[in-house]
mmCIF file of C-alpha atoms in Angstrom:
data_model
loop_
_atom_site.group_PDB
_atom_site.id
_atom_site.type_symbol
_atom_site.label_atom_id
_atom_site.label_comp_id
_atom_site.label_asym_id
_atom_site.label_seq_id
_atom_site.Cartn_x
_atom_site.Cartn_y
_atom_site.Cartn_z
ATOM 1 C CA MET A 1 0.116 -0.166 0.228
ATOM 2 C CA VAL A 2 3.000 2.408 1.192
ATOM 3 C CA THR A 3 4.304 1.608 -2.802
ATOM 4 C CA PHE A 4 0.729 2.368 -4.362
ATOM 5 C CA LEU A 5 0.329 6.240 -2.449
ATOM 6 C CA CYS A 6 4.267 6.918 -3.329
ATOM 7 C CA ILE A 7 4.000 6.421 -6.556
ATOM 8 C CA LEU A 8 0.401 7.874 -6.695
ATOM 9 C CA GLY A 9 2.479 11.110 -4.953
ATOM 10 C CA ILE A 10 5.232 11.218 -7.407
ATOM 11 C CA ILE A 11 2.379 11.625 -10.258
ATOM 12 C CA GLY A 12 0.368 13.463 -8.771
ATOM 13 C CA SER A 13 3.077 15.990 -7.898
ATOM 14 C CA LEU A 14 4.428 15.985 -11.877
ATOM 15 C CA ALA A 15 0.772 16.607 -12.744
ATOM 16 C CA ALA A 16 0.350 19.489 -10.018
ATOM 17 C CA ILE A 17 3.923 21.256 -12.053
ATOM 18 C CA LYS A 18 2.288 20.511 -15.337
ATOM 19 C CA TYR A 19 -1.045 21.546 -14.697
ATOM 20 C CA ARG A 20 -0.257 24.407 -12.288
ATOM 21 C CA GLU A 21 -2.202 27.453 -14.588
ATOM 22 C CA ARG A 22 -4.966 25.464 -13.840
ATOM 23 C CA MET A 23 -4.293 24.839 -10.582
ATOM 24 C CA ALA A 24 -4.086 28.282 -9.523
ATOM 25 C CA ASP A 25 -6.656 29.699 -11.362
ATOM 26 C CA MET A 26 -8.667 27.220 -9.217
ATOM 27 C CA LEU A 27 -7.595 28.038 -5.873
ATOM 28 C CA GLY A 28 -6.822 31.870 -6.559
ATOM 29 C CA THR A 29 -4.885 34.109 -4.942
ATOM 30 C CA ALA A 30 -4.152 34.679 -0.768
ATOM 31 C CA GLU A 31 -2.451 37.038 0.571
ATOM 32 C CA TRP A 32 -0.211 34.881 2.025
ATOM 33 C CA MET A 33 1.022 33.105 -1.044
ATOM 34 C CA ASN A 34 2.307 36.595 -2.182
ATOM 35 C CA TYR A 35 5.490 35.665 0.146
ATOM 36 C CA VAL A 36 6.709 32.612 -1.336
ATOM 37 C CA GLY A 37 5.841 34.301 -4.920
ATOM 38 C CA GLY A 38 2.468 33.530 -5.682
ATOM 39 C CA PRO A 39 -0.158 30.569 -6.133
ATOM 40 C CA TYR A 40 2.269 29.150 -9.011
ATOM 41 C CA ASN A 41 5.518 29.319 -7.479
ATOM 42 C CA PHE A 42 3.422 27.899 -4.319
ATOM 43 C CA ILE A 43 2.347 24.925 -5.836
ATOM 44 C CA ILE A 44 5.434 24.607 -7.167
ATOM 45 C CA ILE A 45 7.493 24.399 -4.003
ATOM 46 C CA VAL A 46 4.202 21.942 -2.614
ATOM 47 C CA SER A 47 4.924 19.586 -5.563
ATOM 48 C CA VAL A 48 8.359 19.347 -4.937
ATOM 49 C CA VAL A 49 7.818 18.568 -1.017
ATOM 50 C CA ILE A 50 5.721 15.727 -2.031
ATOM 51 C CA PHE A 51 7.966 14.624 -4.731
ATOM 52 C CA LEU A 52 10.822 14.236 -2.577
ATOM 53 C CA TRP A 53 8.494 12.822 0.487
ATOM 54 C CA SER A 54 7.302 10.303 -1.962
ATOM 55 C CA ILE A 55 10.841 9.415 -2.913
ATOM 56 C CA SER A 56 12.419 9.270 0.493
ATOM 57 C CA ALA A 57 9.293 7.089 1.941
ATOM 58 C CA LEU A 58 9.479 4.521 -1.788
ATOM 59 C CA PHE A 59 13.244 4.307 -0.571
ATOM 60 C CA GLY A 60 12.519 3.824 3.119
ATOM 61 C CA ILE A 61 14.963 6.847 4.050
ATOM 62 C CA THR A 62 12.508 9.627 5.674
ATOM 63 C CA ASP A 63 14.218 9.158 8.635
ATOM 64 C CA VAL A 64 17.075 10.655 6.646
ATOM 65 C CA PHE A 65 14.917 14.547 5.664
ATOM 66 C CA LEU A 66 13.413 13.456 9.858
ATOM 67 C CA SER A 67 15.972 13.467 11.853
ATOM 68 C CA PRO A 68 16.323 17.607 11.974
ATOM 69 C CA LEU A 69 13.122 18.024 13.398
ATOM 70 C CA LEU A 70 14.078 15.427 16.703
ATOM 71 C CA TRP A 71 16.038 18.478 17.602
ATOM 72 C CA ILE A 72 12.904 20.644 17.455
ATOM 73 C CA ILE A 73 10.602 18.545 19.504
ATOM 74 C CA PRO A 74 10.658 18.261 22.954
ATOM 75 C CA SER A 75 12.628 15.241 24.849
ATOM 76 C CA GLY A 76 9.630 13.695 25.349
ATOM 77 C CA ILE A 77 9.644 12.378 22.057
ATOM 78 C CA ARG A 78 12.998 10.935 21.921
ATOM 79 C CA GLY A 79 12.544 9.068 24.779
ATOM 80 C CA GLY A 80 15.449 11.170 26.165
#
């Protein structure tokens, strides 16, 4: 099931980059999207994050990407 969702995430992120103009027209422009360059750049950034997350989950290396978060989260989760 994880493999299927990862492949679906890769295909969906590539489709979002290809059809970002249509998606941005559907979403509209919000004030906070201007900080990242508008709705087009926001869709690109989210698509790249989903693509990288799907690739890392497919190969089982999400702990490499999430390990910096362990220094931010309180120590109760780390067990220390």
